[in-house]
Amino acid sequence: MSSYLEEAREFAHNYVKEKFKRSPLTLFGLVSLIATPLGIALSSIPSFFQIFSLIPLGILGTSFWWYRIANAEEIAKEGALIYQDWHKEQMKEKRRAEFNEIELYNLKGGEKLKKDLWNSYQSFVHAIRDQEIISEELFYEFESKADQGFHSGVNLLKEIADLQVIQSKTSLSKLERQLSKADKENRAIIQKNIGIYNSNEQKISELTSVLQKLILSFQSSELNLASATSSFDSQNIVNRNSDELTLAVEASKQVQARLNRFSMSDEQNLKNLYQKYGEKHG
């Protein structure tokens, strides 16, 4: 871990320097620093104007202040994140290479077990990336857990493969035949070897069971992924908005009905008023 941190710090430090060296401000300042006095020297301009060479120096100083002082910490963080992503990809490639080199031909169903681990891991990672509602923190946490799980699975496969290499070089039936013919002195040794053989078989069975559990865990996690990344508040919000919309429409209907009654009443009142006026002045 300390080596990783040291490399990350070194990369971040160099990243800040490279940002400064390659910035347009720095490059322009360097070119101007060379071109300005040279142009003055080759022209008929008085040497007094060499003072303008201070302008490129000011540009360089501004660039140095911007990249190496004012924003050095932010740029270093940016470099550290780049290194982190690069290192993560390097580790993934290393694990994939280790995974591809593992051979389980001597284990019944071994190659299928290996294939199932890869497919379940890939399926889970793709499911994470396909989630529409997921925070950045959850995304990286789940991806990291998936990588750790796959790495553990690769180590289990290695242990199984190592045991299988040893087991394939030993025959239990041969050991049992040797035991039946052995004298008293060698009998104990052969019995011990048979015990080791059976113990190795038991370890292979246990490791295989753990690996199958990991595969099922990937599958189960994928099924539960949507529930883990979404709060489903949208369902409650939709229901609440639907109720409020319905109530608003019903309320507007009642208001409109009252307005209609008022307008009809006003219209009748006007008719009555005009009628009375006509009778009085007719």
Coordinates of C-alpha atoms in Angstrom, one line a residue:
M1 CA 0.0 0.0 0.0
S2 CA 2.8 2.4 0.9
S3 CA 4.4 1.8 -2.5
Y4 CA 1.1 2.7 -4.2
L5 CA 0.7 5.9 -2.2
E6 CA 4.3 6.9 -3.0
E7 CA 3.8 6.3 -6.7
A8 CA 0.5 8.2 -6.6
R9 CA 2.2 11.2 -4.9
E10 CA 5.0 11.1 -7.4
F11 CA 2.6 10.9 -10.3
A12 CA 0.5 13.8 -8.9
H13 CA 3.7 15.9 -8.4
N14 CA 4.9 15.3 -12.0
Y15 CA 1.4 15.9 -13.3
V16 CA 1.5 19.5 -11.8
K17 CA 4.9 20.1 -13.3
E18 CA 3.8 18.8 -16.7
K19 CA 0.7 21.0 -16.6
F20 CA 2.9 24.0 -15.9
K21 CA 5.4 23.1 -18.6
R22 CA 2.8 22.5 -21.3
S23 CA 0.4 25.3 -20.5
P24 CA -0.1 27.9 -23.3
L25 CA 0.9 30.7 -20.9
T26 CA 4.3 29.0 -20.1
L27 CA 5.0 28.3 -23.8
F28 CA 4.0 31.8 -24.9
G29 CA 6.2 33.3 -22.1
L30 CA 9.2 31.2 -23.1
V31 CA 8.9 32.0 -26.8
S32 CA 8.4 35.7 -26.0
L33 CA 11.4 35.7 -23.6
I34 CA 13.6 34.5 -26.5
A35 CA 12.0 36.5 -29.3
T36 CA 11.7 39.9 -27.6
P37 CA 15.3 40.7 -26.8
L38 CA 16.4 39.0 -30.1
G39 CA 14.0 41.1 -32.1
I40 CA 15.1 44.3 -30.4
A41 CA 18.8 43.4 -30.9
L42 CA 18.3 42.8 -34.6
S43 CA 16.3 45.9 -35.2
S44 CA 17.2 49.5 -35.0
I45 CA 15.2 49.9 -31.7
P46 CA 17.3 51.4 -28.9
S47 CA 18.6 48.9 -26.4
F48 CA 16.6 50.7 -23.7
F49 CA 13.6 48.8 -24.9
Q50 CA 15.2 45.6 -23.7
I51 CA 13.2 46.4 -20.6
F52 CA 10.2 44.9 -22.4
S53 CA 11.9 41.5 -21.9
L54 CA 10.4 41.7 -18.4
I55 CA 7.0 41.2 -19.9
P56 CA 7.7 37.5 -20.9
L57 CA 9.2 37.0 -17.4
G58 CA 6.0 38.3 -15.9
I59 CA 4.0 35.9 -18.1
L60 CA 6.2 33.0 -16.9
G61 CA 5.8 34.1 -13.3
T62 CA 2.1 34.3 -13.7
S63 CA 2.0 30.8 -15.1
F64 CA 4.2 29.5 -12.3
W65 CA 2.0 31.1 -9.7
W66 CA -1.2 29.8 -11.3
Y67 CA -0.1 26.2 -11.8
R68 CA 2.5 25.7 -9.0
I69 CA 1.0 27.8 -6.2
A70 CA -2.6 29.0 -6.6
N71 CA -4.1 25.8 -8.1
A72 CA -1.4 23.3 -7.4
E73 CA -3.5 21.3 -4.9
E74 CA -6.5 21.0 -7.3
I75 CA -4.2 20.0 -10.1
A76 CA -2.5 17.4 -7.9
K77 CA -5.9 16.0 -6.9
E78 CA -6.7 15.7 -10.6
G79 CA -3.4 13.9 -11.2
A80 CA -4.1 11.6 -8.3
L81 CA -7.5 10.6 -9.7
I82 CA -5.9 9.9 -13.1
Y83 CA -3.3 7.7 -11.5
Q84 CA -6.0 6.0 -9.4
D85 CA -8.0 5.1 -12.5
W86 CA -4.9 4.0 -14.4
H87 CA -3.8 1.8 -11.5
K88 CA -7.3 0.3 -11.2
E89 CA -7.3 -0.6 -14.9
Q90 CA -3.8 -2.1 -14.5
M91 CA -5.0 -4.3 -11.7
K92 CA -8.0 -5.4 -13.6
E93 CA -5.9 -6.4 -16.6
K94 CA -3.5 -8.3 -14.3
R95 CA -6.4 -10.2 -12.7
R96 CA -7.9 -11.0 -16.2
A97 CA -4.5 -12.3 -17.3
E98 CA -4.2 -14.5 -14.2
F99 CA -7.8 -15.7 -14.7
N100 CA -7.2 -16.7 -18.3
E101 CA -4.0 -18.6 -17.4
I102 CA -5.9 -20.8 -14.8
E103 CA -6.6 -24.4 -16.1
L104 CA -9.1 -26.6 -14.4
Y105 CA -9.3 -29.5 -17.0
N106 CA -8.6 -32.1 -14.3
L107 CA -11.6 -30.9 -12.2
K108 CA -15.0 -32.2 -13.2
G109 CA -17.0 -29.1 -14.1
G110 CA -14.0 -26.9 -13.5
E111 CA -14.1 -25.0 -16.7
K112 CA -17.8 -24.3 -16.3
L113 CA -17.2 -23.1 -12.8
K114 CA -14.5 -20.7 -14.2
K115 CA -16.8 -19.5 -17.0
D116 CA -19.7 -19.0 -14.5
L117 CA -17.5 -16.8 -12.3
W118 CA -16.5 -14.6 -15.2
N119 CA -20.1 -14.3 -16.6
S120 CA -21.6 -13.5 -13.2
Y121 CA -19.0 -10.8 -12.5
Q122 CA -19.3 -9.2 -16.0
S123 CA -23.1 -9.3 -15.8
F124 CA -23.1 -7.5 -12.4
V125 CA -20.6 -4.9 -13.6
H126 CA -22.7 -4.2 -16.7
A127 CA -25.9 -4.0 -14.6
I128 CA -24.2 -1.3 -12.5
R129 CA -23.4 0.7 -15.6
D130 CA -26.9 0.3 -17.0
Q131 CA -28.6 1.7 -13.8
E132 CA -30.4 5.0 -14.6
I133 CA -30.7 6.0 -11.0
I134 CA -27.4 5.6 -9.1
S135 CA -25.2 8.0 -7.2
E136 CA -21.6 8.3 -8.1
E137 CA -20.6 7.1 -4.6
L138 CA -22.7 4.0 -4.9
F139 CA -21.5 3.3 -8.4
Y140 CA -17.8 3.3 -7.4
E141 CA -18.6 1.3 -4.2
F142 CA -20.4 -1.4 -6.0
E143 CA -17.8 -1.6 -8.8
S144 CA -15.0 -1.8 -6.2
K145 CA -16.8 -4.6 -4.3
A146 CA -17.4 -6.5 -7.6
D147 CA -13.7 -6.2 -8.4
Q148 CA -12.7 -7.4 -5.0
G149 CA -15.1 -10.3 -5.3
F150 CA -13.7 -11.3 -8.6
H151 CA -10.2 -11.0 -7.3
S152 CA -11.1 -13.3 -4.4
G153 CA -12.6 -15.7 -6.9
V154 CA -9.4 -15.8 -9.0
N155 CA -7.4 -16.6 -5.9
L156 CA -9.8 -19.5 -5.1
L157 CA -9.4 -20.8 -8.7
K158 CA -5.7 -20.7 -8.3
E159 CA -5.8 -22.7 -5.1
I160 CA -8.1 -25.3 -6.7
A161 CA -5.8 -25.5 -9.7
D162 CA -2.7 -26.0 -7.5
L163 CA -4.4 -28.8 -5.6
Q164 CA -5.6 -30.4 -8.8
V165 CA -2.1 -30.5 -10.2
I166 CA -0.9 -32.4 -7.1
Q167 CA -4.0 -34.7 -7.1
S168 CA -3.6 -35.5 -10.8
K169 CA -0.1 -36.9 -10.1
T170 CA -1.4 -39.3 -7.5
S171 CA -3.8 -42.3 -7.8
L172 CA -5.9 -43.3 -4.8
S173 CA -6.4 -46.8 -6.1
K174 CA -2.6 -47.1 -6.5
L175 CA -2.1 -46.0 -2.9
E176 CA -4.7 -48.5 -1.7
R177 CA -3.0 -51.3 -3.7
Q178 CA 0.3 -50.3 -2.1
L179 CA -1.3 -50.4 1.3
S180 CA -2.6 -53.9 0.8
K181 CA 0.9 -55.1 0.0
A182 CA 2.9 -53.0 2.4
D183 CA 4.6 -54.3 5.5
K184 CA 4.0 -52.9 8.9
E185 CA 6.7 -50.3 8.7
N186 CA 5.6 -48.8 5.4
R187 CA 1.9 -49.2 6.1
A188 CA 1.7 -46.1 8.4
I189 CA 3.4 -43.9 5.7
I190 CA 1.0 -45.1 3.0
Q191 CA -2.0 -44.5 5.3
K192 CA -0.8 -41.0 6.0
N193 CA -0.5 -40.4 2.2
I194 CA -4.0 -41.6 1.7
G195 CA -5.1 -39.2 4.5
I196 CA -3.4 -36.3 2.7
Y197 CA -5.0 -37.2 -0.6
N198 CA -8.4 -37.3 0.9
S199 CA -7.8 -34.0 2.8
N200 CA -6.8 -32.4 -0.5
E201 CA -10.0 -33.7 -2.1
Q202 CA -12.0 -32.2 0.8
K203 CA -10.3 -28.8 0.4
I204 CA -11.1 -28.8 -3.3
S205 CA -14.7 -29.6 -2.5
E206 CA -14.8 -26.8 0.1
L207 CA -13.2 -24.2 -2.2
T208 CA -15.5 -25.2 -5.0
S209 CA -18.5 -24.7 -2.7
V210 CA -17.3 -21.2 -1.7
L211 CA -16.7 -20.3 -5.3
Q212 CA -20.3 -21.3 -6.2
K213 CA -21.5 -19.2 -3.3
L214 CA -19.6 -16.2 -4.7
I215 CA -21.2 -16.8 -8.2
L216 CA -24.7 -16.9 -6.6
S217 CA -23.9 -13.8 -4.7
F218 CA -23.1 -11.9 -7.9
Q219 CA -26.4 -13.1 -9.3
S220 CA -28.4 -12.2 -6.2
S221 CA -26.7 -8.8 -6.0
E222 CA -27.6 -8.1 -9.6
L223 CA -31.3 -8.9 -8.9
N224 CA -31.3 -6.6 -5.9
L225 CA -29.4 -3.8 -7.6
A226 CA -32.3 -1.7 -8.6
S227 CA -33.7 -1.7 -5.0
A228 CA -30.3 -0.8 -3.7
T229 CA -29.7 2.2 -6.1
S230 CA -33.3 3.6 -6.1
S231 CA -35.4 4.9 -3.2
F232 CA -38.6 4.5 -5.2
D233 CA -39.7 7.9 -3.8
S234 CA -40.9 8.6 -7.4
Q235 CA -43.8 6.2 -6.8
N236 CA -45.0 8.1 -3.8
I237 CA -44.4 11.4 -5.5
V238 CA -46.5 10.3 -8.5
N239 CA -49.3 9.1 -6.3
R240 CA -49.3 12.4 -4.3
N241 CA -49.2 14.5 -7.5
S242 CA -52.0 12.4 -9.0
D243 CA -54.2 13.0 -5.9
E244 CA -53.4 16.7 -5.8
L245 CA -54.1 17.0 -9.6
T246 CA -57.5 15.3 -9.1
L247 CA -58.3 17.5 -6.2
A248 CA -57.3 20.6 -8.1
V249 CA -59.5 19.7 -11.1
E250 CA -62.5 18.9 -8.8
A251 CA -62.0 22.2 -7.0
S252 CA -61.8 24.1 -10.3
K253 CA -65.0 22.5 -11.4
Q254 CA -66.8 23.6 -8.3
V255 CA -65.4 27.2 -8.7
Q256 CA -66.5 27.2 -12.3
A257 CA -69.9 26.1 -11.3
R258 CA -70.2 28.9 -8.8
L259 CA -69.0 31.4 -11.3
N260 CA -71.6 30.2 -13.8
R261 CA -74.4 30.5 -11.2
F262 CA -73.2 34.0 -10.3
S263 CA -73.1 35.1 -13.9
M264 CA -76.6 33.6 -14.6
S265 CA -77.9 35.4 -11.5
D266 CA -76.3 38.7 -12.5
E267 CA -77.8 38.4 -16.0
Q268 CA -81.3 37.8 -14.7
N269 CA -80.9 40.7 -12.3
L270 CA -79.9 43.0 -15.2
K271 CA -83.0 41.8 -17.2
N272 CA -85.2 42.5 -14.2
L273 CA -83.6 45.9 -13.8
Y274 CA -84.1 46.9 -17.4
Q275 CA -87.7 45.6 -17.4
K276 CA -88.6 47.7 -14.3
Y277 CA -86.9 50.7 -15.9
G278 CA -88.9 50.3 -19.1
E279 CA -92.2 49.9 -17.3
K280 CA -91.4 53.1 -15.4
H281 CA -90.3 55.3 -18.3
G282 CA -92.2 53.6 -21.2

